[in-house]
Amino acid sequence: MSRLFSLADIFGRLLEAYGPQHWWPADSSFEMMVGAVLTQNTAWSNVEKAMERLRANRLLDAAAILSFPEEKLCEVIRPSGYFRVKSARLRGLCRFLVDGGGNPSRFEKVPTPELREQLLSVKGIGPETADSILLYAFSRPVFVVDSYTVRLLDRLGRLPGKGTYSEVQDLFMRGLDPDSALFNEYHALVVIHGKERCRKKNPLCEGCPLHEICGKG
Ligand code: SF4
């Protein structure tokens, strides 16, 4: 039977069960941003293949991507799926970075709400991708919401309102300290929990670290 519990309680239980996740798996801020675009609607293993090909073609640089022929860029990132759409989104993001000086550090002084609006103005960058970039590439305390987050809250009986992106994000950002390291780890733990245990079909409720506080398990 479920009972009242805090977001910190959920975090503690997930951390104890899975340990620190050390996200985001990338060597630079730019790689994190590229990964945030390529991971849309695909598994991370496909993103890794596309990243390897970008690296092999010396394309882990905004200016290099912009000067690379679009058709060839599509071919390079093909393993990530939806490669034409993603190629256009990647180029849009690179244009945004280059117009801003080409170096992510140039954005350090831009307030988070303003930077978020700027990212959202790039075609194809939606709230989840923008917030992933803000959190993982710019270390801004912005909680990233994805389908794993919504499913978990729903199963825990804690989905706010209609479960929209901003409602779920508000829940976390009001309920936790504005700490980018905490938001980073929390999101990573929700993802691993959603992949390994709280799956869409046939969740593995027996032995779940949240079983005691879950309305569904
Ligand atoms: S008990 Fe089951 S439904 Fe609830 S969080 Fe765990 S795996 Fe998900």
Short mmCIF file of C-alpha atoms and ligand atoms in Angstrom, two decimals:
data_model
loop_
_atom_site.label_atom_id
_atom_site.label_comp_id
_atom_site.label_asym_id
_atom_site.label_seq_id
_atom_site.Cartn_x
_atom_site.Cartn_y
_atom_site.Cartn_z
CA MET A 1 0.00 0.00 0.00
CA SER A 2 1.33 3.45 -0.87
CA ARG A 3 1.95 6.10 1.74
CA LEU A 4 3.11 9.69 1.77
CA PHE A 5 6.76 9.98 0.84
CA SER A 6 9.13 12.63 -0.37
CA LEU A 7 11.03 13.01 -3.61
CA ALA A 8 14.19 12.84 -1.50
CA ASP A 9 12.97 9.49 -0.15
CA ILE A 10 12.59 8.13 -3.70
CA PHE A 11 16.04 9.41 -4.62
CA GLY A 12 17.65 7.81 -1.56
CA ARG A 13 16.09 4.45 -2.33
CA LEU A 14 17.09 4.54 -6.00
CA LEU A 15 20.63 5.63 -5.20
CA GLU A 16 21.03 2.86 -2.67
CA ALA A 17 19.72 0.30 -5.16
CA TYR A 18 21.60 1.35 -8.30
CA GLY A 19 24.53 3.47 -7.05
CA PRO A 20 25.84 6.67 -8.71
CA GLN A 21 25.32 6.62 -12.48
CA HIS A 22 28.06 9.12 -13.48
CA TRP A 23 26.06 10.77 -16.24
CA TRP A 24 26.31 12.24 -18.86
CA PRO A 25 28.47 9.77 -20.82
CA ALA A 26 30.43 12.29 -22.94
CA ASP A 27 33.90 13.88 -23.01
CA SER A 28 32.87 17.50 -23.57
CA SER A 29 29.94 19.93 -23.33
CA PHE A 30 29.59 19.84 -27.09
CA GLU A 31 29.40 16.03 -27.12
CA MET A 32 26.68 16.21 -24.46
CA MET A 33 24.66 18.58 -26.63
CA VAL A 34 25.10 16.40 -29.70
CA GLY A 35 24.07 13.36 -27.65
CA ALA A 36 20.96 15.18 -26.40
CA VAL A 37 19.84 15.69 -30.01
CA LEU A 38 20.80 12.25 -31.29
CA THR A 39 19.14 10.39 -28.41
CA GLN A 40 15.67 11.58 -29.43
CA ASN A 41 13.53 8.48 -30.13
CA THR A 42 16.38 5.99 -30.07
CA ALA A 43 18.41 3.82 -27.74
CA TRP A 44 21.68 5.17 -26.39
CA SER A 45 23.61 2.34 -28.04
CA ASN A 46 22.63 3.81 -31.43
CA VAL A 47 23.76 7.26 -30.30
CA GLU A 48 27.15 5.81 -29.37
CA LYS A 49 27.57 4.38 -32.86
CA ALA A 50 26.73 7.75 -34.43
CA MET A 51 29.09 9.55 -32.02
CA GLU A 52 31.92 7.21 -32.97
CA ARG A 53 31.36 8.06 -36.63
CA LEU A 54 31.27 11.78 -35.85
CA ARG A 55 34.53 11.41 -33.94
CA ALA A 56 36.15 9.44 -36.76
CA ASN A 57 35.18 12.22 -39.20
CA ARG A 58 36.46 14.95 -36.82
CA LEU A 59 32.96 16.35 -36.49
CA LEU A 60 32.71 16.83 -32.73
CA ASP A 61 32.91 20.57 -33.27
CA ALA A 62 30.11 22.99 -34.18
CA ALA A 63 32.00 24.79 -36.97
CA ALA A 64 33.17 21.49 -38.46
CA ILE A 65 29.59 20.18 -38.64
CA LEU A 66 28.36 23.37 -40.30
CA SER A 67 31.02 23.20 -42.99
CA PHE A 68 30.40 19.47 -43.63
CA PRO A 69 28.03 18.59 -46.52
CA GLU A 70 24.54 17.89 -45.17
CA GLU A 71 24.06 14.69 -47.17
CA LYS A 72 27.31 13.32 -45.79
CA LEU A 73 26.33 14.35 -42.25
CA CYS A 74 23.10 12.36 -42.65
CA GLU A 75 25.19 9.34 -43.60
CA VAL A 76 27.53 9.77 -40.63
CA ILE A 77 24.71 9.94 -38.06
CA ARG A 78 22.53 7.31 -39.78
CA PRO A 79 22.90 4.78 -36.87
CA SER A 80 20.98 7.17 -34.58
CA GLY A 81 17.83 6.89 -36.74
CA TYR A 82 15.68 9.74 -38.13
CA PHE A 83 19.00 10.92 -39.52
CA ARG A 84 17.61 13.60 -41.88
CA VAL A 85 15.60 15.25 -39.12
CA LYS A 86 18.46 14.92 -36.65
CA SER A 87 20.98 16.27 -39.14
CA ALA A 88 18.86 19.43 -39.54
CA ARG A 89 18.45 19.73 -35.75
CA LEU A 90 22.16 19.22 -35.19
CA ARG A 91 23.02 21.89 -37.72
CA GLY A 92 20.48 24.24 -36.10
CA LEU A 93 22.10 23.69 -32.72
CA CYS A 94 25.58 24.23 -34.21
CA ARG A 95 24.40 27.44 -35.88
CA PHE A 96 23.09 28.62 -32.49
CA LEU A 97 26.45 27.85 -30.85
CA VAL A 98 28.54 29.41 -33.60
CA ASP A 99 26.38 32.54 -33.65
CA GLY A 100 26.88 32.73 -29.89
CA GLY A 101 30.66 32.57 -30.26
CA GLY A 102 31.19 28.87 -30.93
CA ASN A 103 32.19 28.03 -27.38
CA PRO A 104 29.72 26.82 -24.73
CA SER A 105 31.59 28.88 -22.10
CA ARG A 106 30.31 32.01 -23.90
CA PHE A 107 26.86 31.20 -22.52
CA GLU A 108 27.97 31.02 -18.89
CA LYS A 109 26.64 34.45 -18.00
CA VAL A 110 23.25 34.00 -19.69
CA PRO A 111 20.51 33.49 -17.04
CA THR A 112 18.98 30.01 -17.17
CA PRO A 113 15.42 31.03 -18.21
CA GLU A 114 16.87 33.13 -21.05
CA LEU A 115 19.22 30.37 -22.19
CA ARG A 116 16.32 27.90 -22.08
CA GLU A 117 14.23 30.19 -24.31
CA GLN A 118 17.14 30.52 -26.72
CA LEU A 119 17.57 26.76 -26.93
CA LEU A 120 13.83 26.25 -27.42
CA SER A 121 13.95 28.68 -30.33
CA VAL A 122 16.23 26.26 -32.22
CA LYS A 123 14.05 24.21 -34.56
CA GLY A 124 13.54 20.68 -33.25
CA ILE A 125 14.82 21.41 -29.74
CA GLY A 126 11.93 20.72 -27.37
CA PRO A 127 11.75 20.99 -23.58
CA GLU A 128 13.40 17.62 -22.83
CA THR A 129 16.35 18.23 -25.16
CA ALA A 130 16.74 21.86 -24.05
CA ASP A 131 16.68 20.85 -20.39
CA SER A 132 19.14 17.99 -20.99
CA ILE A 133 21.52 20.49 -22.56
CA LEU A 134 21.00 22.98 -19.72
CA LEU A 135 21.58 20.34 -17.05
CA TYR A 136 24.31 18.21 -18.54
CA ALA A 137 26.23 20.60 -20.79
CA PHE A 138 25.76 23.84 -18.83
CA SER A 139 25.34 22.42 -15.29
CA ARG A 140 22.19 24.47 -14.72
CA PRO A 141 19.81 23.22 -11.99
CA VAL A 142 16.98 22.24 -14.35
CA PHE A 143 15.16 18.94 -13.87
CA VAL A 144 14.86 16.82 -17.02
CA VAL A 145 11.53 15.06 -17.50
CA ASP A 146 11.17 12.08 -19.81
CA SER A 147 8.80 9.17 -20.33
CA TYR A 148 10.51 7.18 -17.56
CA THR A 149 9.86 10.01 -15.11
CA VAL A 150 6.19 10.28 -16.03
CA ARG A 151 5.66 6.51 -15.86
CA LEU A 152 7.34 6.26 -12.47
CA LEU A 153 5.33 9.10 -10.95
CA ASP A 154 2.14 7.67 -12.38
CA ARG A 155 2.83 4.26 -10.85
CA LEU A 156 3.75 5.86 -7.55
CA GLY A 157 0.43 7.75 -7.60
CA ARG A 158 2.24 11.09 -7.64
CA LEU A 159 1.63 12.37 -11.18
CA PRO A 160 0.63 16.04 -10.84
CA GLY A 161 -2.29 17.61 -12.74
CA LYS A 162 -2.49 16.24 -16.27
CA GLY A 163 1.08 15.02 -16.15
CA THR A 164 2.36 17.63 -18.60
CA TYR A 165 6.08 18.26 -18.96
CA SER A 166 5.98 21.52 -17.00
CA GLU A 167 3.75 20.13 -14.25
CA VAL A 168 6.10 17.22 -13.65
CA GLN A 169 9.16 19.44 -13.84
CA ASP A 170 7.60 21.89 -11.34
CA LEU A 171 6.96 19.05 -8.91
CA PHE A 172 10.65 18.16 -8.82
CA MET A 173 11.96 21.71 -8.89
CA ARG A 174 9.72 22.79 -6.03
CA GLY A 175 10.32 19.62 -4.04
CA LEU A 176 14.12 19.48 -4.25
CA ASP A 177 17.00 21.86 -3.67
CA PRO A 178 18.13 23.57 -6.92
CA ASP A 179 21.22 21.43 -7.23
CA SER A 180 22.44 20.42 -10.70
CA ALA A 181 24.43 17.45 -9.33
CA LEU A 182 21.31 16.17 -7.57
CA PHE A 183 19.12 16.67 -10.66
CA ASN A 184 21.75 14.96 -12.79
CA GLU A 185 21.90 11.90 -10.56
CA TYR A 186 18.15 11.80 -9.99
CA HIS A 187 17.34 11.76 -13.70
CA ALA A 188 19.97 9.10 -14.38
CA LEU A 189 18.55 6.91 -11.60
CA VAL A 190 14.98 7.28 -12.87
CA VAL A 191 16.17 6.19 -16.32
CA ILE A 192 18.02 3.09 -15.10
CA HIS A 193 15.08 2.18 -12.87
CA GLY A 194 12.69 2.55 -15.82
CA LYS A 195 14.89 0.43 -18.06
CA GLU A 196 15.80 -2.33 -15.65
CA ARG A 197 12.79 -2.67 -13.40
CA CYS A 198 9.87 -0.25 -13.81
CA ARG A 199 9.45 -1.25 -17.46
CA LYS A 200 6.51 -0.24 -19.60
CA LYS A 201 5.31 -3.84 -19.78
CA ASN A 202 5.75 -6.37 -17.01
CA PRO A 203 7.49 -4.25 -14.37
CA LEU A 204 9.63 -6.25 -11.97
CA CYS A 205 7.89 -5.19 -8.76
CA GLU A 206 9.15 -8.00 -6.60
CA GLY A 207 12.25 -6.75 -4.83
CA CYS A 208 11.80 -3.20 -6.19
CA PRO A 209 13.47 -0.56 -4.00
CA LEU A 210 10.25 1.50 -4.24
CA HIS A 211 7.87 -1.39 -3.60
CA GLU A 212 7.02 -0.22 -0.10
CA ILE A 213 5.93 3.21 -1.28
CA CYS A 214 4.44 2.28 -4.64
CA GLY A 215 0.71 2.22 -5.27
CA LYS A 216 1.07 -0.25 -8.16
CA GLY A 217 3.60 -2.74 -6.96
S1 SF4 B 1 6.92 -1.49 -7.45
FE1 SF4 B 1 6.70 -1.96 -9.63
S2 SF4 B 1 5.45 -0.32 -10.51
FE2 SF4 B 1 6.20 0.37 -8.49
S3 SF4 B 1 8.09 1.51 -8.94
FE3 SF4 B 1 8.68 -0.59 -8.52
S4 SF4 B 1 8.75 -1.63 -10.51
FE4 SF4 B 1 7.60 0.30 -10.77
#
